Short mmCIF file of N, CA and C in Angstrom, two decimals:
data_model
loop_
_atom_site.label_atom_id
_atom_site.label_comp_id
_atom_site.label_asym_id
_atom_site.label_seq_id
_atom_site.Cartn_x
_atom_site.Cartn_y
_atom_site.Cartn_z
N MET E 52 80.19 133.86 129.34
CA MET E 52 80.17 133.50 130.74
C MET E 52 79.58 134.64 131.58
N ILE E 53 80.04 135.88 131.34
CA ILE E 53 79.51 137.03 132.07
C ILE E 53 78.02 137.19 131.77
N ALA E 54 77.69 137.13 130.49
CA ALA E 54 76.29 137.28 130.08
C ALA E 54 75.42 136.21 130.74
N HIS E 55 75.90 134.99 130.73
CA HIS E 55 75.15 133.88 131.33
C HIS E 55 74.89 134.14 132.82
N LYS E 56 75.94 134.59 133.54
CA LYS E 56 75.79 134.86 134.97
C LYS E 56 74.80 135.99 135.23
N LEU E 57 74.71 136.93 134.28
CA LEU E 57 73.77 138.04 134.43
C LEU E 57 72.38 137.70 133.92
N GLY E 58 72.26 136.55 133.27
CA GLY E 58 70.96 136.13 132.76
C GLY E 58 70.54 136.83 131.48
N VAL E 59 71.53 137.24 130.69
CA VAL E 59 71.24 137.89 129.41
C VAL E 59 72.05 137.20 128.32
N THR E 60 71.75 137.53 127.08
CA THR E 60 72.51 136.96 125.97
C THR E 60 73.80 137.75 125.79
N PRO E 61 74.81 137.13 125.18
CA PRO E 61 76.04 137.88 124.89
C PRO E 61 75.77 139.12 124.03
N GLN E 62 74.83 139.01 123.10
CA GLN E 62 74.50 140.14 122.24
C GLN E 62 73.91 141.30 123.06
N ALA E 63 73.04 140.97 124.02
CA ALA E 63 72.44 142.01 124.86
C ALA E 63 73.51 142.70 125.71
N LEU E 64 74.46 141.92 126.17
CA LEU E 64 75.53 142.47 126.98
C LEU E 64 76.40 143.41 126.14
N LEU E 65 76.76 142.96 124.94
CA LEU E 65 77.59 143.81 124.08
C LEU E 65 76.83 145.03 123.59
N LYS E 66 75.52 144.93 123.50
CA LYS E 66 74.71 146.08 123.09
C LYS E 66 74.79 147.18 124.16
N ARG E 67 74.87 146.77 125.42
CA ARG E 67 74.97 147.73 126.53
C ARG E 67 76.29 148.50 126.46
N PHE E 68 77.32 147.83 125.97
CA PHE E 68 78.64 148.44 125.81
C PHE E 68 78.94 148.51 124.32
N ARG E 69 79.70 149.50 123.91
CA ARG E 69 79.98 149.65 122.48
C ARG E 69 80.90 148.56 121.94
N ASN E 70 81.76 148.05 122.81
CA ASN E 70 82.71 147.03 122.36
C ASN E 70 83.21 146.23 123.56
N LYS E 71 84.00 145.21 123.26
CA LYS E 71 84.51 144.34 124.33
C LYS E 71 85.43 145.10 125.29
N LYS E 72 86.16 146.08 124.76
CA LYS E 72 87.07 146.85 125.60
C LYS E 72 86.29 147.62 126.67
N GLU E 73 85.19 148.25 126.28
CA GLU E 73 84.36 148.98 127.25
C GLU E 73 83.76 148.03 128.29
N LEU E 74 83.38 146.85 127.84
CA LEU E 74 82.85 145.84 128.76
C LEU E 74 83.92 145.44 129.77
N LEU E 75 85.13 145.22 129.29
CA LEU E 75 86.23 144.84 130.17
C LEU E 75 86.54 145.94 131.18
N ILE E 76 86.57 147.18 130.72
CA ILE E 76 86.82 148.30 131.63
C ILE E 76 85.75 148.35 132.71
N ALA E 77 84.50 148.21 132.31
CA ALA E 77 83.40 148.24 133.28
C ALA E 77 83.51 147.08 134.27
N ALA E 78 83.92 145.93 133.79
CA ALA E 78 84.05 144.75 134.65
C ALA E 78 85.20 144.89 135.65
N MET E 79 86.24 145.61 135.28
CA MET E 79 87.42 145.74 136.13
C MET E 79 87.36 146.92 137.09
N LYS E 80 86.44 147.85 136.86
CA LYS E 80 86.31 148.99 137.77
C LYS E 80 85.75 148.50 139.11
N PRO E 81 86.25 149.08 140.21
CA PRO E 81 85.64 148.74 141.51
C PRO E 81 84.16 149.14 141.49
N CYS E 82 83.31 148.31 142.06
CA CYS E 82 81.87 148.58 142.01
C CYS E 82 81.35 149.21 143.29
N ARG E 83 82.23 149.46 144.25
CA ARG E 83 81.79 150.13 145.47
C ARG E 83 82.88 151.11 145.91
N SER E 84 82.50 152.01 146.76
CA SER E 84 83.45 152.98 147.28
C SER E 84 84.49 152.26 148.13
N ALA E 85 85.73 152.68 148.00
CA ALA E 85 86.81 152.06 148.77
C ALA E 85 86.66 152.44 150.25
N PRO E 86 86.79 151.46 151.16
CA PRO E 86 86.66 151.75 152.60
C PRO E 86 87.61 152.86 153.07
N TRP E 87 88.82 152.88 152.52
CA TRP E 87 89.77 153.91 152.95
C TRP E 87 89.27 155.30 152.58
N LEU E 88 88.61 155.43 151.44
CA LEU E 88 88.12 156.73 150.99
C LEU E 88 87.01 157.22 151.92
N ASP E 89 86.14 156.31 152.32
CA ASP E 89 85.09 156.67 153.27
C ASP E 89 85.70 157.13 154.60
N MET E 90 86.75 156.44 155.05
CA MET E 90 87.41 156.80 156.30
C MET E 90 88.01 158.20 156.23
N VAL E 91 88.65 158.50 155.10
CA VAL E 91 89.28 159.80 154.91
C VAL E 91 88.22 160.91 154.84
N GLN E 92 87.15 160.64 154.14
CA GLN E 92 86.12 161.66 153.99
C GLN E 92 85.37 161.92 155.29
N GLU E 93 85.27 160.92 156.15
CA GLU E 93 84.57 161.08 157.43
C GLU E 93 85.46 161.63 158.54
N GLY E 94 86.78 161.54 158.38
CA GLY E 94 87.69 161.93 159.44
C GLY E 94 88.29 163.30 159.23
N PRO E 95 89.22 163.63 160.09
CA PRO E 95 89.77 162.82 161.17
C PRO E 95 88.91 162.89 162.43
N ASP E 96 89.20 161.94 163.33
CA ASP E 96 88.55 161.98 164.64
C ASP E 96 89.58 162.45 165.66
N ASP E 97 89.34 162.22 166.92
CA ASP E 97 90.22 162.74 167.96
C ASP E 97 91.30 161.76 168.42
N ARG E 98 91.35 160.58 167.82
CA ARG E 98 92.40 159.62 168.18
C ARG E 98 93.75 160.15 167.72
N PRO E 99 94.85 159.62 168.26
CA PRO E 99 96.17 160.03 167.80
C PRO E 99 96.32 159.84 166.28
N VAL E 100 97.06 160.75 165.67
CA VAL E 100 97.24 160.74 164.21
C VAL E 100 97.82 159.41 163.74
N ASN E 101 98.80 158.88 164.47
CA ASN E 101 99.42 157.63 164.02
C ASN E 101 98.41 156.49 163.95
N GLU E 102 97.47 156.44 164.88
CA GLU E 102 96.43 155.39 164.85
C GLU E 102 95.54 155.54 163.63
N GLN E 103 95.09 156.77 163.40
CA GLN E 103 94.20 157.01 162.27
C GLN E 103 94.91 156.75 160.95
N LEU E 104 96.14 157.25 160.85
CA LEU E 104 96.91 157.07 159.61
C LEU E 104 97.18 155.60 159.35
N THR E 105 97.55 154.86 160.38
CA THR E 105 97.80 153.42 160.22
C THR E 105 96.54 152.71 159.73
N GLU E 106 95.41 153.02 160.32
CA GLU E 106 94.15 152.41 159.92
C GLU E 106 93.81 152.72 158.45
N ILE E 107 93.99 153.96 158.06
CA ILE E 107 93.72 154.36 156.67
C ILE E 107 94.69 153.66 155.72
N LEU E 108 95.97 153.64 156.08
CA LEU E 108 96.97 153.04 155.20
C LEU E 108 96.77 151.54 155.05
N GLN E 109 96.32 150.87 156.08
CA GLN E 109 96.04 149.44 155.96
C GLN E 109 94.94 149.20 154.93
N GLU E 110 93.90 150.01 154.98
CA GLU E 110 92.82 149.90 153.99
C GLU E 110 93.30 150.30 152.60
N LEU E 111 94.10 151.36 152.53
CA LEU E 111 94.61 151.84 151.24
C LEU E 111 95.53 150.80 150.60
N ALA E 112 96.41 150.20 151.38
CA ALA E 112 97.32 149.18 150.86
C ALA E 112 96.54 147.97 150.36
N SER E 113 95.54 147.57 151.09
CA SER E 113 94.70 146.45 150.67
C SER E 113 93.97 146.79 149.37
N PHE E 114 93.45 148.00 149.30
CA PHE E 114 92.76 148.47 148.09
C PHE E 114 93.71 148.44 146.89
N PHE E 115 94.93 148.96 147.07
CA PHE E 115 95.88 148.99 145.96
C PHE E 115 96.31 147.59 145.53
N SER E 116 96.38 146.65 146.46
CA SER E 116 96.71 145.27 146.07
C SER E 116 95.69 144.74 145.07
N GLU E 117 94.43 145.04 145.30
CA GLU E 117 93.36 144.62 144.39
C GLU E 117 93.40 145.42 143.09
N VAL E 118 93.59 146.73 143.18
CA VAL E 118 93.61 147.58 141.99
C VAL E 118 94.75 147.20 141.05
N VAL E 119 95.90 146.90 141.62
CA VAL E 119 97.06 146.53 140.79
C VAL E 119 96.75 145.29 139.96
N ARG E 120 96.09 144.32 140.55
CA ARG E 120 95.72 143.10 139.80
C ARG E 120 94.76 143.45 138.66
N ARG E 121 93.80 144.31 138.94
CA ARG E 121 92.83 144.71 137.92
C ARG E 121 93.52 145.48 136.80
N MET E 122 94.43 146.38 137.16
CA MET E 122 95.16 147.16 136.15
C MET E 122 96.01 146.25 135.27
N GLU E 123 96.60 145.25 135.88
CA GLU E 123 97.43 144.30 135.13
C GLU E 123 96.59 143.56 134.09
N ILE E 124 95.39 143.15 134.47
CA ILE E 124 94.48 142.48 133.53
C ILE E 124 94.12 143.42 132.39
N LEU E 125 93.81 144.66 132.72
CA LEU E 125 93.46 145.63 131.68
C LEU E 125 94.62 145.89 130.73
N GLN E 126 95.81 146.08 131.26
CA GLN E 126 96.98 146.31 130.40
C GLN E 126 97.25 145.09 129.53
N TRP E 127 97.16 143.91 130.10
CA TRP E 127 97.37 142.68 129.34
C TRP E 127 96.35 142.58 128.21
N SER E 128 95.15 143.10 128.44
CA SER E 128 94.07 143.05 127.45
C SER E 128 94.14 144.19 126.44
N GLY E 129 95.16 145.02 126.54
CA GLY E 129 95.33 146.09 125.56
C GLY E 129 94.65 147.40 125.92
N VAL E 130 94.19 147.54 127.14
CA VAL E 130 93.57 148.80 127.58
C VAL E 130 94.66 149.67 128.20
N SER E 131 94.83 150.86 127.66
CA SER E 131 95.85 151.76 128.22
C SER E 131 95.30 152.44 129.47
N MET E 132 96.21 152.88 130.31
CA MET E 132 95.79 153.58 131.52
C MET E 132 95.09 154.89 131.16
N LYS E 133 95.50 155.49 130.06
CA LYS E 133 94.85 156.72 129.59
C LYS E 133 93.38 156.44 129.24
N GLU E 134 93.13 155.32 128.58
CA GLU E 134 91.74 154.93 128.26
C GLU E 134 90.95 154.67 129.53
N LEU E 135 91.58 154.00 130.47
CA LEU E 135 90.91 153.70 131.73
C LEU E 135 90.54 154.99 132.46
N MET E 136 91.50 155.91 132.56
CA MET E 136 91.23 157.17 133.27
C MET E 136 90.14 157.98 132.57
N ALA E 137 90.10 157.90 131.24
CA ALA E 137 89.08 158.63 130.47
C ALA E 137 87.68 158.08 130.72
N SER E 138 87.59 156.87 131.26
CA SER E 138 86.27 156.27 131.51
C SER E 138 85.63 156.80 132.79
N PHE E 139 86.36 157.60 133.54
CA PHE E 139 85.84 158.18 134.78
C PHE E 139 85.52 159.65 134.57
N GLU E 140 84.51 160.12 135.28
CA GLU E 140 84.19 161.55 135.24
C GLU E 140 85.37 162.35 135.79
N GLU E 141 85.93 161.88 136.90
CA GLU E 141 87.14 162.45 137.48
C GLU E 141 88.09 161.28 137.72
N PRO E 142 89.33 161.37 137.20
CA PRO E 142 90.26 160.25 137.40
C PRO E 142 90.43 159.95 138.89
N PRO E 143 90.33 158.68 139.28
CA PRO E 143 90.45 158.33 140.70
C PRO E 143 91.70 158.87 141.39
N PRO E 144 92.88 158.85 140.75
CA PRO E 144 94.04 159.40 141.47
C PRO E 144 93.87 160.88 141.84
N VAL E 145 93.23 161.65 140.96
CA VAL E 145 93.01 163.07 141.25
C VAL E 145 92.02 163.21 142.41
N ARG E 146 90.96 162.44 142.37
CA ARG E 146 89.97 162.44 143.45
C ARG E 146 90.62 162.01 144.77
N ASP E 147 91.47 161.00 144.71
CA ASP E 147 92.10 160.46 145.91
C ASP E 147 93.07 161.46 146.53
N ILE E 148 93.84 162.15 145.69
CA ILE E 148 94.76 163.18 146.20
C ILE E 148 93.96 164.26 146.91
N ARG E 149 92.89 164.70 146.28
CA ARG E 149 92.03 165.73 146.86
C ARG E 149 91.44 165.27 148.20
N ALA E 150 90.99 164.02 148.26
CA ALA E 150 90.39 163.49 149.50
C ALA E 150 91.41 163.41 150.63
N ILE E 151 92.59 162.89 150.35
CA ILE E 151 93.62 162.78 151.39
C ILE E 151 94.11 164.16 151.79
N ALA E 152 94.29 165.05 150.82
CA ALA E 152 94.70 166.42 151.14
C ALA E 152 93.68 167.09 152.05
N GLY E 153 92.41 166.85 151.80
CA GLY E 153 91.36 167.40 152.65
C GLY E 153 91.44 166.86 154.07
N TRP E 154 91.70 165.55 154.19
CA TRP E 154 91.85 164.94 155.50
C TRP E 154 93.04 165.55 156.25
N LEU E 155 94.16 165.72 155.53
CA LEU E 155 95.34 166.33 156.15
C LEU E 155 95.05 167.77 156.57
N HIS E 156 94.35 168.50 155.73
CA HIS E 156 94.00 169.89 156.05
C HIS E 156 93.13 169.94 157.31
N ARG E 157 92.19 169.01 157.42
CA ARG E 157 91.34 168.95 158.62
C ARG E 157 92.15 168.57 159.86
N LEU E 158 93.16 167.70 159.69
CA LEU E 158 94.07 167.40 160.81
C LEU E 158 94.75 168.68 161.26
N HIS E 159 95.21 169.47 160.31
CA HIS E 159 95.87 170.74 160.62
C HIS E 159 94.90 171.69 161.32
N ASP E 160 93.69 171.77 160.82
CA ASP E 160 92.68 172.64 161.45
C ASP E 160 92.43 172.26 162.90
N LYS E 161 92.57 170.97 163.20
CA LYS E 161 92.38 170.49 164.58
C LYS E 161 93.68 170.59 165.39
N LYS E 162 94.71 171.19 164.78
CA LYS E 162 96.02 171.37 165.42
C LYS E 162 96.69 170.04 165.75
N MET E 163 96.43 169.04 164.90
CA MET E 163 97.02 167.71 165.12
C MET E 163 98.29 167.51 164.31
N ILE E 164 98.48 168.32 163.26
CA ILE E 164 99.72 168.30 162.47
C ILE E 164 100.07 169.75 162.13
N ARG E 165 101.33 169.96 161.75
CA ARG E 165 101.76 171.30 161.35
C ARG E 165 101.29 171.60 159.93
N LYS E 166 101.40 172.85 159.52
CA LYS E 166 101.02 173.24 158.17
C LYS E 166 102.05 172.65 157.20
N ILE E 167 101.55 172.00 156.19
CA ILE E 167 102.38 171.35 155.18
C ILE E 167 101.76 171.59 153.81
N ASP E 168 102.40 171.11 152.78
CA ASP E 168 101.78 171.11 151.45
C ASP E 168 100.88 169.87 151.43
N PHE E 169 99.59 170.09 151.62
CA PHE E 169 98.65 168.97 151.76
C PHE E 169 98.55 168.13 150.50
N ASP E 170 98.58 168.77 149.33
CA ASP E 170 98.48 168.02 148.07
C ASP E 170 99.71 167.14 147.85
N ALA E 171 100.90 167.71 148.06
CA ALA E 171 102.13 166.92 147.88
C ALA E 171 102.18 165.76 148.87
N THR E 172 101.78 166.02 150.10
CA THR E 172 101.79 164.96 151.11
C THR E 172 100.78 163.87 150.77
N ALA E 173 99.63 164.27 150.24
CA ALA E 173 98.63 163.28 149.80
C ALA E 173 99.22 162.40 148.70
N MET E 174 99.97 163.01 147.79
CA MET E 174 100.62 162.25 146.72
C MET E 174 101.67 161.30 147.30
N PHE E 175 102.44 161.76 148.29
CA PHE E 175 103.42 160.89 148.96
C PHE E 175 102.72 159.65 149.52
N ILE E 176 101.61 159.90 150.20
CA ILE E 176 100.87 158.81 150.84
C ILE E 176 100.36 157.81 149.81
N LEU E 177 99.75 158.31 148.75
CA LEU E 177 99.22 157.41 147.71
C LEU E 177 100.31 156.59 147.06
N THR E 178 101.39 157.25 146.66
CA THR E 178 102.45 156.51 145.96
C THR E 178 103.19 155.55 146.90
N ALA E 179 103.25 155.90 148.18
CA ALA E 179 103.91 155.00 149.14
C ALA E 179 103.13 153.71 149.34
N MET E 180 101.85 153.72 149.06
CA MET E 180 101.04 152.50 149.17
C MET E 180 100.88 151.81 147.82
N HIS E 181 100.84 152.58 146.74
CA HIS E 181 100.67 152.00 145.41
C HIS E 181 101.95 151.28 144.97
N GLY E 182 103.10 151.90 145.20
CA GLY E 182 104.37 151.33 144.76
C GLY E 182 104.62 149.92 145.29
N PRO E 183 104.53 149.70 146.59
CA PRO E 183 104.74 148.35 147.12
C PRO E 183 103.73 147.33 146.60
N ALA E 184 102.48 147.76 146.44
CA ALA E 184 101.46 146.83 145.90
C ALA E 184 101.84 146.40 144.49
N MET E 185 102.28 147.37 143.69
CA MET E 185 102.65 147.07 142.31
C MET E 185 103.90 146.18 142.27
N LEU E 186 104.91 146.53 143.04
CA LEU E 186 106.14 145.73 143.04
C LEU E 186 105.91 144.33 143.59
N THR E 187 105.09 144.20 144.60
CA THR E 187 104.77 142.88 145.15
C THR E 187 104.08 142.03 144.10
N GLN E 188 103.17 142.63 143.34
CA GLN E 188 102.48 141.90 142.26
C GLN E 188 103.48 141.47 141.19
N PHE E 189 104.39 142.36 140.80
CA PHE E 189 105.37 142.05 139.76
C PHE E 189 106.38 140.99 140.21
N LEU E 190 106.83 141.11 141.47
CA LEU E 190 107.88 140.23 141.97
C LEU E 190 107.36 138.95 142.61
N GLY E 191 106.11 138.95 143.00
CA GLY E 191 105.53 137.80 143.67
C GLY E 191 105.84 137.75 145.16
N LYS E 192 106.49 138.77 145.66
CA LYS E 192 106.79 138.88 147.10
C LYS E 192 107.08 140.34 147.41
N PRO E 193 106.96 140.73 148.68
CA PRO E 193 107.25 142.13 149.03
C PRO E 193 108.71 142.48 148.69
N PRO E 194 108.94 143.61 148.04
CA PRO E 194 110.29 143.95 147.59
C PRO E 194 111.29 144.20 148.71
N THR E 195 110.83 144.62 149.88
CA THR E 195 111.75 144.91 150.99
C THR E 195 111.82 143.79 152.01
N GLY E 196 110.94 142.81 151.89
CA GLY E 196 110.88 141.73 152.87
C GLY E 196 110.03 142.06 154.08
N HIS E 197 109.55 143.30 154.17
CA HIS E 197 108.66 143.67 155.28
C HIS E 197 107.28 143.08 155.06
N THR E 198 106.64 142.71 156.16
CA THR E 198 105.24 142.33 156.06
C THR E 198 104.44 143.60 155.77
N PHE E 199 103.22 143.39 155.40
CA PHE E 199 102.27 144.48 155.15
C PHE E 199 102.25 145.46 156.32
N ASN E 200 102.06 144.95 157.54
CA ASN E 200 101.97 145.80 158.72
C ASN E 200 103.31 146.43 159.11
N GLU E 201 104.41 145.71 158.91
CA GLU E 201 105.73 146.28 159.20
C GLU E 201 106.01 147.47 158.29
N TYR E 202 105.70 147.32 157.01
CA TYR E 202 105.92 148.41 156.06
C TYR E 202 105.11 149.64 156.45
N ILE E 203 103.84 149.44 156.76
CA ILE E 203 102.98 150.57 157.13
C ILE E 203 103.49 151.23 158.41
N SER E 204 103.92 150.44 159.37
CA SER E 204 104.46 150.99 160.62
C SER E 204 105.70 151.85 160.34
N GLN E 205 106.59 151.34 159.49
CA GLN E 205 107.78 152.10 159.11
C GLN E 205 107.40 153.40 158.41
N TYR E 206 106.46 153.30 157.49
CA TYR E 206 106.05 154.48 156.72
C TYR E 206 105.41 155.54 157.63
N VAL E 207 104.52 155.14 158.52
CA VAL E 207 103.87 156.08 159.44
C VAL E 207 104.93 156.77 160.29
N ASN E 208 105.90 156.02 160.78
CA ASN E 208 106.97 156.59 161.60
C ASN E 208 107.75 157.64 160.80
N ILE E 209 108.16 157.31 159.59
CA ILE E 209 108.93 158.25 158.77
C ILE E 209 108.08 159.47 158.42
N LEU E 210 106.83 159.25 158.03
CA LEU E 210 105.97 160.37 157.65
C LEU E 210 105.75 161.33 158.82
N LEU E 211 105.49 160.79 159.99
CA LEU E 211 105.19 161.65 161.13
C LEU E 211 106.43 162.26 161.80
N HIS E 212 107.58 161.61 161.66
CA HIS E 212 108.78 162.10 162.34
C HIS E 212 109.86 162.61 161.39
N GLY E 213 109.74 162.34 160.12
CA GLY E 213 110.73 162.82 159.16
C GLY E 213 111.99 161.97 159.16
N LEU E 214 112.93 162.41 158.37
CA LEU E 214 114.18 161.67 158.21
C LEU E 214 115.29 162.16 159.13
N LEU E 215 115.24 163.43 159.48
CA LEU E 215 116.32 164.00 160.28
C LEU E 215 116.08 163.81 161.76
N ASP E 216 117.16 163.64 162.49
CA ASP E 216 117.10 163.56 163.94
C ASP E 216 116.74 164.95 164.47
N SER E 217 115.72 165.04 165.28
CA SER E 217 115.26 166.35 165.77
C SER E 217 116.30 167.05 166.64
N SER E 218 117.28 166.31 167.15
CA SER E 218 118.33 166.93 167.96
C SER E 218 119.43 167.54 167.09
N ASN E 219 119.37 167.29 165.78
CA ASN E 219 120.37 167.81 164.86
C ASN E 219 120.14 169.31 164.67
N SER E 220 121.12 170.12 165.04
CA SER E 220 120.99 171.57 164.93
C SER E 220 121.18 172.06 163.50
N GLU E 221 121.58 171.19 162.59
CA GLU E 221 121.82 171.59 161.21
C GLU E 221 120.63 171.32 160.29
N ILE E 222 119.45 171.13 160.87
CA ILE E 222 118.26 170.87 160.06
C ILE E 222 117.98 172.10 159.21
N GLU E 223 117.85 171.87 157.91
CA GLU E 223 117.53 172.95 156.98
C GLU E 223 116.03 173.03 156.80
N GLN E 224 115.51 174.22 156.77
CA GLN E 224 114.08 174.42 156.55
C GLN E 224 113.84 174.87 155.13
#
């Protein structure tokens, strides 16, 4: 079916790839740059951080919803995540952490956020969007009952304001 749509024979298609597994990996990889990644690499701009972060997270959450479905197909087909990551020059999660950390660092340079561990915060952001996408796919509904936008709004609020009440004098640093 794939070969037919491409206008080649199945043999020609398999010749391009060493085996069916490599063909499947190539078919499941995103074929264009993720919009959220472009936004992160081009920013930040001068808008309030919560606006920019919300916009990025909406794109990131949408991206992860698609990626989770692709990963599920690959796992069902017997492709391990280790094999998938090995098919990239740089594993996407490593690239993504670096990109978000860079965006956060540039926010700090513009005095829009305080100094933080940019890499750890980038990991928080990625996992906070990947986890719900994965659980929603597994459960068939959002695990917390929040809509997509409600969840992102809650997350942005917690990320930017933290868990502790700022009036609490017992805040530990």
